[in-house]
């Protein structure tokens, strides 16, 4: 991870590779208060750089103490918020790192303030900057041969007016998301359910967390029939992973539940080839839970936190579960299978039943659950489903502070709920074409104690980025990890 340090002197005294300025359109008139103010003013007059939102310009500086000036545009002050500041700083630093800059300086005072100041959303600037620094350089390249020196060079970022305590917190948020990405990016031939369980044990040992793994025999004993059905077609058996953080004093008890499908072929209702690519990412919800637990151990909130991951591999074979099968979940409810590719909700059903038995104050599950959510919201917004307004408001506030966009969608609908009924069992696992994300939420609700506040986060679409943007690299995103950690730290 890139080091972040305090630089107490002025920008004019900085000596190093890169100077990074985040500027609004209002700033580009230059002035004595702005480092390189005359140069910025000249560039603005020539229309080379006007502070337009999303713009980035590198200006080589010859003969001085600084090699390169990077100007990142924040747009108009009224439109500038913490998410944009974080994303543009990460973009500028990532570009600097790829252009062989080993050190960079960010004059912290110029991130916001003054006329048309950016809205930082209640998050400290030091934490905001530390997250951007921590996330900017990530790339999953462990399986590539290093044939040249065109990699990422940035090693140190110096920031003025930095609170080291707040920056340390931001770095822990970033580290949790990076750990999640690294695990979620691993392919299915490396990570299967037993190996995911081994990784969870290693995280627990390194972080001081309690850990318990249920193998297929224990799953049978614990009546986890839905999870076992999903994993039946694979040569590698399913696992249930339980991690726990129990402080000496806890104000609340929260359980996170994650879908850990290490690969999803669709089972006997097999996916088309184009839809099967990136299905290594179907474990992203479970990886998020493991990353959250790692972050919890580092941040040490006064909250008892449990993480449950239902891990399986959904494969077609002679032992695979079939359409028309009826399986029984942990809470006794029976489920008629009419689509083996609607498997995530089956794995979650058993895990949510277990979470409810633990009688927490809140349950939050995360899953790459429905294509319907991607159709509704696109690839850059996650779906938030809950019947609890207070929980929705708290999660959306945390998402806003951390720059992870969630949108609240309906968690109940009388007519869609009718479609969850089966003539042969208590429930059917897949509804019609329309309202699929709400159908899945209503299905999951049948396995959660109605007295427990519960939120379902559908991260299908946002779990995997086709191209890098902001703090996100290409590949697994870890989307939702920082939101959930922020929620815990603000309970």
PDB file of C-alpha atoms in Angstrom, residues 53-266:
ATOM      1  CA  UNK A  53     -15.602  17.946 -14.128  1.00  0.00           C
ATOM      2  CA  UNK A  54     -13.627  14.784 -14.823  1.00  0.00           C
ATOM      3  CA  UNK A  55     -10.814  16.490 -16.740  1.00  0.00           C
ATOM      4  CA  UNK A  56      -7.160  15.721 -16.039  1.00  0.00           C
ATOM      5  CA  UNK A  57      -4.094  17.455 -17.429  1.00  0.00           C
ATOM      6  CA  UNK A  58      -0.427  16.655 -16.933  1.00  0.00           C
ATOM      7  CA  UNK A  59       1.947  19.595 -17.285  1.00  0.00           C
ATOM      8  CA  UNK A  60       5.665  18.710 -17.344  1.00  0.00           C
ATOM      9  CA  UNK A  61       7.695  21.237 -15.350  1.00  0.00           C
ATOM     10  CA  UNK A  62      11.275  21.627 -16.571  1.00  0.00           C
ATOM     11  CA  UNK A  63      14.150  22.889 -14.476  1.00  0.00           C
ATOM     12  CA  UNK A  64      12.304  23.130 -11.164  1.00  0.00           C
ATOM     13  CA  UNK A  65      11.983  21.136  -7.961  1.00  0.00           C
ATOM     14  CA  UNK A  66       8.834  19.366  -9.249  1.00  0.00           C
ATOM     15  CA  UNK A  67       8.837  17.231 -12.395  1.00  0.00           C
ATOM     16  CA  UNK A  68       5.099  17.166 -13.178  1.00  0.00           C
ATOM     17  CA  UNK A  69       1.980  19.130 -12.322  1.00  0.00           C
ATOM     18  CA  UNK A  70      -1.360  17.256 -12.431  1.00  0.00           C
ATOM     19  CA  UNK A  71      -4.550  19.301 -12.628  1.00  0.00           C
ATOM     20  CA  UNK A  72      -7.806  17.436 -11.909  1.00  0.00           C
ATOM     21  CA  UNK A  73     -11.148  19.111 -12.601  1.00  0.00           C
ATOM     22  CA  UNK A  74     -13.992  19.060 -10.075  1.00  0.00           C
ATOM     23  CA  UNK A  75     -16.456  21.127 -12.104  1.00  0.00           C
ATOM     24  CA  UNK A  76     -18.546  23.815 -10.455  1.00  0.00           C
ATOM     25  CA  UNK A  77     -18.305  24.013  -6.678  1.00  0.00           C
ATOM     26  CA  UNK A  78     -22.024  23.447  -6.185  1.00  0.00           C
ATOM     27  CA  UNK A  79     -21.742  20.090  -7.980  1.00  0.00           C
ATOM     28  CA  UNK A  80     -18.632  18.925  -6.157  1.00  0.00           C
ATOM     29  CA  UNK A  81     -18.973  16.347  -3.382  1.00  0.00           C
ATOM     30  CA  UNK A  82     -16.870  13.876  -1.459  1.00  0.00           C
ATOM     31  CA  UNK A  83     -17.356  11.084  -4.003  1.00  0.00           C
ATOM     32  CA  UNK A  84     -16.022  13.252  -6.818  1.00  0.00           C
ATOM     33  CA  UNK A  85     -13.070  14.476  -4.723  1.00  0.00           C
ATOM     34  CA  UNK A  86     -12.147  10.897  -3.853  1.00  0.00           C
ATOM     35  CA  UNK A  87     -12.542   9.660  -7.420  1.00  0.00           C
ATOM     36  CA  UNK A  88     -10.627  12.487  -9.051  1.00  0.00           C
ATOM     37  CA  UNK A  89      -7.776  12.304  -6.565  1.00  0.00           C
ATOM     38  CA  UNK A  90      -7.510   8.550  -7.150  1.00  0.00           C
ATOM     39  CA  UNK A  91      -7.606   9.135 -10.919  1.00  0.00           C
ATOM     40  CA  UNK A  92      -4.838  11.736 -10.755  1.00  0.00           C
ATOM     41  CA  UNK A  93      -2.625   9.659  -8.467  1.00  0.00           C
ATOM     42  CA  UNK A  94      -3.152   6.503 -10.528  1.00  0.00           C
ATOM     43  CA  UNK A  95      -2.133   8.397 -13.667  1.00  0.00           C
ATOM     44  CA  UNK A  96       0.897   9.862 -11.912  1.00  0.00           C
ATOM     45  CA  UNK A  97       1.938   6.431 -10.703  1.00  0.00           C
ATOM     46  CA  UNK A  98       1.733   4.996 -14.198  1.00  0.00           C
ATOM     47  CA  UNK A  99       3.818   7.833 -15.571  1.00  0.00           C
ATOM     48  CA  UNK A 100       6.810   6.906 -13.404  1.00  0.00           C
ATOM     49  CA  UNK A 101       6.230   9.334 -10.540  1.00  0.00           C
ATOM     50  CA  UNK A 102       7.339   7.827  -7.250  1.00  0.00           C
ATOM     51  CA  UNK A 103       6.287  10.706  -4.983  1.00  0.00           C
ATOM     52  CA  UNK A 104       3.370  13.133  -5.077  1.00  0.00           C
ATOM     53  CA  UNK A 105       2.213  16.088  -3.008  1.00  0.00           C
ATOM     54  CA  UNK A 106      -1.427  17.091  -2.522  1.00  0.00           C
ATOM     55  CA  UNK A 107      -1.899  20.582  -1.034  1.00  0.00           C
ATOM     56  CA  UNK A 108      -4.760  19.518   1.199  1.00  0.00           C
ATOM     57  CA  UNK A 109      -6.183  23.008   1.649  1.00  0.00           C
ATOM     58  CA  UNK A 110      -7.034  23.172  -2.043  1.00  0.00           C
ATOM     59  CA  UNK A 111      -9.349  20.179  -2.017  1.00  0.00           C
ATOM     60  CA  UNK A 112     -12.175  22.444  -0.915  1.00  0.00           C
ATOM     61  CA  UNK A 113     -12.907  25.644   0.940  1.00  0.00           C
ATOM     62  CA  UNK A 114     -13.578  29.176  -0.162  1.00  0.00           C
ATOM     63  CA  UNK A 115     -16.267  30.335  -2.539  1.00  0.00           C
ATOM     64  CA  UNK A 116     -18.350  27.510  -3.978  1.00  0.00           C
ATOM     65  CA  UNK A 117     -16.756  24.996  -1.602  1.00  0.00           C
ATOM     66  CA  UNK A 118     -17.205  21.312  -2.239  1.00  0.00           C
ATOM     67  CA  UNK A 119     -19.546  19.356   0.010  1.00  0.00           C
ATOM     68  CA  UNK A 120     -17.480  16.688   1.750  1.00  0.00           C
ATOM     69  CA  UNK A 121     -20.596  14.985   3.109  1.00  0.00           C
ATOM     70  CA  UNK A 122     -19.544  14.925   6.742  1.00  0.00           C
ATOM     71  CA  UNK A 123     -16.420  12.861   6.081  1.00  0.00           C
ATOM     72  CA  UNK A 124     -13.075  14.238   7.225  1.00  0.00           C
ATOM     73  CA  UNK A 125     -10.740  15.335   4.448  1.00  0.00           C
ATOM     74  CA  UNK A 126      -7.912  13.253   5.876  1.00  0.00           C
ATOM     75  CA  UNK A 127      -9.988  10.074   5.753  1.00  0.00           C
ATOM     76  CA  UNK A 128     -11.199  10.969   2.263  1.00  0.00           C
ATOM     77  CA  UNK A 129      -7.676  11.486   0.957  1.00  0.00           C
ATOM     78  CA  UNK A 130      -6.383   8.334   2.631  1.00  0.00           C
ATOM     79  CA  UNK A 131      -9.077   6.228   0.959  1.00  0.00           C
ATOM     80  CA  UNK A 132      -8.189   7.660  -2.453  1.00  0.00           C
ATOM     81  CA  UNK A 133      -4.478   7.057  -1.874  1.00  0.00           C
ATOM     82  CA  UNK A 134      -5.093   3.529  -0.619  1.00  0.00           C
ATOM     83  CA  UNK A 135      -7.324   2.524  -3.525  1.00  0.00           C
ATOM     84  CA  UNK A 136      -5.685   4.313  -6.470  1.00  0.00           C
ATOM     85  CA  UNK A 137      -2.924   1.860  -7.333  1.00  0.00           C
ATOM     86  CA  UNK A 138      -4.704  -1.478  -7.176  1.00  0.00           C
ATOM     87  CA  UNK A 139      -4.477  -3.869 -10.109  1.00  0.00           C
ATOM     88  CA  UNK A 140      -4.948  -7.642 -10.178  1.00  0.00           C
ATOM     89  CA  UNK A 141      -1.879  -8.837 -12.074  1.00  0.00           C
ATOM     90  CA  UNK A 142      -0.465 -11.651  -9.939  1.00  0.00           C
ATOM     91  CA  UNK A 143      -0.749 -14.131 -12.816  1.00  0.00           C
ATOM     92  CA  UNK A 144       0.956 -11.918 -15.426  1.00  0.00           C
ATOM     93  CA  UNK A 145       4.637 -12.070 -16.257  1.00  0.00           C
ATOM     94  CA  UNK A 146       6.350  -8.762 -15.568  1.00  0.00           C
ATOM     95  CA  UNK A 147       8.010  -8.142 -18.928  1.00  0.00           C
ATOM     96  CA  UNK A 148       8.645  -4.411 -18.658  1.00  0.00           C
ATOM     97  CA  UNK A 149       8.823  -1.524 -16.191  1.00  0.00           C
ATOM     98  CA  UNK A 150       5.520   0.087 -17.171  1.00  0.00           C
ATOM     99  CA  UNK A 151       3.873  -0.713 -13.876  1.00  0.00           C
ATOM    100  CA  UNK A 152       2.727   1.531 -11.068  1.00  0.00           C
ATOM    101  CA  UNK A 153       5.577   3.547  -9.550  1.00  0.00           C
ATOM    102  CA  UNK A 154       3.920   5.716  -6.895  1.00  0.00           C
ATOM    103  CA  UNK A 155       5.248   4.901  -3.431  1.00  0.00           C
ATOM    104  CA  UNK A 156       4.650   7.981  -1.257  1.00  0.00           C
ATOM    105  CA  UNK A 157       1.941  10.643  -1.157  1.00  0.00           C
ATOM    106  CA  UNK A 158       2.487  13.733   0.981  1.00  0.00           C
ATOM    107  CA  UNK A 159      -0.499  15.772   2.114  1.00  0.00           C
ATOM    108  CA  UNK A 160      -0.710  19.125   3.886  1.00  0.00           C
ATOM    109  CA  UNK A 161      -3.002  19.606   6.912  1.00  0.00           C
ATOM    110  CA  UNK A 162      -3.308  15.864   7.412  1.00  0.00           C
ATOM    111  CA  UNK A 163      -4.766  14.323  10.559  1.00  0.00           C
ATOM    112  CA  UNK A 164      -2.778  11.134  10.982  1.00  0.00           C
ATOM    113  CA  UNK A 165      -5.473   9.534  13.134  1.00  0.00           C
ATOM    114  CA  UNK A 166      -8.212  10.180  10.590  1.00  0.00           C
ATOM    115  CA  UNK A 167      -5.940   9.132   7.741  1.00  0.00           C
ATOM    116  CA  UNK A 168      -5.198   5.858   9.532  1.00  0.00           C
ATOM    117  CA  UNK A 169      -8.944   5.174   9.676  1.00  0.00           C
ATOM    118  CA  UNK A 170      -9.304   5.904   5.952  1.00  0.00           C
ATOM    119  CA  UNK A 171      -6.448   3.551   5.163  1.00  0.00           C
ATOM    120  CA  UNK A 172      -8.198   0.755   7.081  1.00  0.00           C
ATOM    121  CA  UNK A 173     -11.345   1.309   5.022  1.00  0.00           C
ATOM    122  CA  UNK A 174      -9.300   1.124   1.835  1.00  0.00           C
ATOM    123  CA  UNK A 175      -7.369  -1.946   2.991  1.00  0.00           C
ATOM    124  CA  UNK A 176     -10.603  -3.843   3.655  1.00  0.00           C
ATOM    125  CA  UNK A 177     -11.825  -3.112   0.138  1.00  0.00           C
ATOM    126  CA  UNK A 178      -8.486  -4.085  -1.395  1.00  0.00           C
ATOM    127  CA  UNK A 179      -8.493  -7.409   0.477  1.00  0.00           C
ATOM    128  CA  UNK A 180     -11.991  -8.057  -0.841  1.00  0.00           C
ATOM    129  CA  UNK A 181     -10.980  -7.283  -4.421  1.00  0.00           C
ATOM    130  CA  UNK A 182      -7.940  -9.525  -4.253  1.00  0.00           C
ATOM    131  CA  UNK A 183     -10.045 -12.483  -3.102  1.00  0.00           C
ATOM    132  CA  UNK A 184     -12.991 -11.859  -5.437  1.00  0.00           C
ATOM    133  CA  UNK A 185     -10.684 -11.579  -8.473  1.00  0.00           C
ATOM    134  CA  UNK A 186      -9.308 -15.085  -7.963  1.00  0.00           C
ATOM    135  CA  UNK A 187     -10.594 -17.534 -10.606  1.00  0.00           C
ATOM    136  CA  UNK A 188     -12.706 -20.590  -9.940  1.00  0.00           C
ATOM    137  CA  UNK A 189      -9.824 -22.993 -10.474  1.00  0.00           C
ATOM    138  CA  UNK A 190      -8.056 -21.331  -7.528  1.00  0.00           C
ATOM    139  CA  UNK A 191     -10.943 -20.546  -5.167  1.00  0.00           C
ATOM    140  CA  UNK A 192     -13.583 -23.187  -4.537  1.00  0.00           C
ATOM    141  CA  UNK A 193     -15.718 -23.470  -1.383  1.00  0.00           C
ATOM    142  CA  UNK A 194     -13.166 -25.413   0.716  1.00  0.00           C
ATOM    143  CA  UNK A 195     -10.362 -23.046  -0.331  1.00  0.00           C
ATOM    144  CA  UNK A 196     -12.539 -20.003   0.432  1.00  0.00           C
ATOM    145  CA  UNK A 197     -13.052 -21.477   3.879  1.00  0.00           C
ATOM    146  CA  UNK A 198      -9.287 -21.858   4.267  1.00  0.00           C
ATOM    147  CA  UNK A 199      -8.806 -18.209   3.274  1.00  0.00           C
ATOM    148  CA  UNK A 200     -11.402 -17.219   5.882  1.00  0.00           C
ATOM    149  CA  UNK A 201      -9.524 -19.187   8.534  1.00  0.00           C
ATOM    150  CA  UNK A 202      -6.312 -17.377   7.586  1.00  0.00           C
ATOM    151  CA  UNK A 203      -8.053 -13.987   7.838  1.00  0.00           C
ATOM    152  CA  UNK A 204      -9.427 -14.921  11.247  1.00  0.00           C
ATOM    153  CA  UNK A 205      -6.040 -16.057  12.522  1.00  0.00           C
ATOM    154  CA  UNK A 206      -4.288 -12.911  11.291  1.00  0.00           C
ATOM    155  CA  UNK A 207      -7.021 -10.577  12.593  1.00  0.00           C
ATOM    156  CA  UNK A 208      -7.843 -12.212  15.912  1.00  0.00           C
ATOM    157  CA  UNK A 209     -11.382 -13.200  14.897  1.00  0.00           C
ATOM    158  CA  UNK A 210     -13.291 -16.292  15.929  1.00  0.00           C
ATOM    159  CA  UNK A 211     -13.854 -18.701  13.041  1.00  0.00           C
ATOM    160  CA  UNK A 212     -15.994 -21.782  12.491  1.00  0.00           C
ATOM    161  CA  UNK A 213     -16.339 -23.786   9.275  1.00  0.00           C
ATOM    162  CA  UNK A 214     -19.193 -26.192   8.582  1.00  0.00           C
ATOM    163  CA  UNK A 215     -18.354 -28.949   6.069  1.00  0.00           C
ATOM    164  CA  UNK A 216     -20.925 -30.991   4.160  1.00  0.00           C
ATOM    165  CA  UNK A 217     -21.459 -33.401   7.054  1.00  0.00           C
ATOM    166  CA  UNK A 218     -22.077 -30.560   9.470  1.00  0.00           C
ATOM    167  CA  UNK A 219     -24.366 -28.892   6.929  1.00  0.00           C
ATOM    168  CA  UNK A 220     -26.463 -32.050   6.792  1.00  0.00           C
ATOM    169  CA  UNK A 221     -26.637 -32.131  10.580  1.00  0.00           C
ATOM    170  CA  UNK A 222     -27.588 -28.441  10.685  1.00  0.00           C
ATOM    171  CA  UNK A 223     -30.444 -28.911   8.173  1.00  0.00           C
ATOM    172  CA  UNK A 224     -28.911 -26.638   5.529  1.00  0.00           C
ATOM    173  CA  UNK A 225     -30.778 -28.391   2.726  1.00  0.00           C
ATOM    174  CA  UNK A 226     -30.990 -25.434   0.347  1.00  0.00           C
ATOM    175  CA  UNK A 227     -27.248 -24.731   0.402  1.00  0.00           C
ATOM    176  CA  UNK A 228     -26.453 -28.427   0.027  1.00  0.00           C
ATOM    177  CA  UNK A 229     -28.759 -28.657  -2.997  1.00  0.00           C
ATOM    178  CA  UNK A 230     -26.936 -25.836  -4.784  1.00  0.00           C
ATOM    179  CA  UNK A 231     -23.546 -27.476  -4.275  1.00  0.00           C
ATOM    180  CA  UNK A 232     -24.648 -31.002  -5.094  1.00  0.00           C
ATOM    181  CA  UNK A 233     -23.515 -30.939  -8.733  1.00  0.00           C
ATOM    182  CA  UNK A 234     -19.938 -29.895  -8.028  1.00  0.00           C
ATOM    183  CA  UNK A 235     -16.895 -32.035  -7.319  1.00  0.00           C
ATOM    184  CA  UNK A 236     -16.054 -29.582  -4.516  1.00  0.00           C
ATOM    185  CA  UNK A 237     -18.555 -29.593  -1.633  1.00  0.00           C
ATOM    186  CA  UNK A 238     -20.169 -26.481  -0.109  1.00  0.00           C
ATOM    187  CA  UNK A 239     -19.060 -24.767   3.074  1.00  0.00           C
ATOM    188  CA  UNK A 240     -20.619 -22.419   5.572  1.00  0.00           C
ATOM    189  CA  UNK A 241     -18.163 -19.882   6.993  1.00  0.00           C
ATOM    190  CA  UNK A 242     -18.733 -18.097  10.309  1.00  0.00           C
ATOM    191  CA  UNK A 243     -16.502 -15.296  11.583  1.00  0.00           C
ATOM    192  CA  UNK A 244     -17.103 -13.313  14.754  1.00  0.00           C
ATOM    193  CA  UNK A 245     -15.782 -10.127  16.333  1.00  0.00           C
ATOM    194  CA  UNK A 246     -16.906  -9.812  19.961  1.00  0.00           C
ATOM    195  CA  UNK A 247     -15.586  -6.744  21.842  1.00  0.00           C
ATOM    196  CA  UNK A 248     -15.642  -6.469  25.616  1.00  0.00           C
ATOM    197  CA  UNK A 249     -18.403  -3.898  25.371  1.00  0.00           C
ATOM    198  CA  UNK A 250     -20.904  -3.832  22.497  1.00  0.00           C
ATOM    199  CA  UNK A 251     -23.703  -1.370  21.859  1.00  0.00           C
ATOM    200  CA  UNK A 252     -25.263  -3.460  19.089  1.00  0.00           C
ATOM    201  CA  UNK A 253     -25.036  -6.841  17.410  1.00  0.00           C
ATOM    202  CA  UNK A 254     -24.928  -6.961  13.594  1.00  0.00           C
ATOM    203  CA  UNK A 255     -24.757  -9.996  11.313  1.00  0.00           C
ATOM    204  CA  UNK A 256     -23.534  -9.748   7.710  1.00  0.00           C
ATOM    205  CA  UNK A 257     -24.494 -12.549   5.333  1.00  0.00           C
ATOM    206  CA  UNK A 258     -22.818 -13.071   1.960  1.00  0.00           C
ATOM    207  CA  UNK A 259     -23.463 -15.160  -1.113  1.00  0.00           C
ATOM    208  CA  UNK A 260     -20.272 -17.082  -1.824  1.00  0.00           C
ATOM    209  CA  UNK A 261     -20.826 -18.863  -5.152  1.00  0.00           C
ATOM    210  CA  UNK A 262     -17.224 -19.469  -6.160  1.00  0.00           C
ATOM    211  CA  UNK A 263     -18.442 -20.172  -9.680  1.00  0.00           C
ATOM    212  CA  UNK A 264     -21.939 -20.201 -11.136  1.00  0.00           C
ATOM    213  CA  UNK A 265     -22.492 -22.077 -14.379  1.00  0.00           C
ATOM    214  CA  UNK A 266     -26.241 -21.891 -13.882  1.00  0.00           C
TER     215      UNK A 266
END
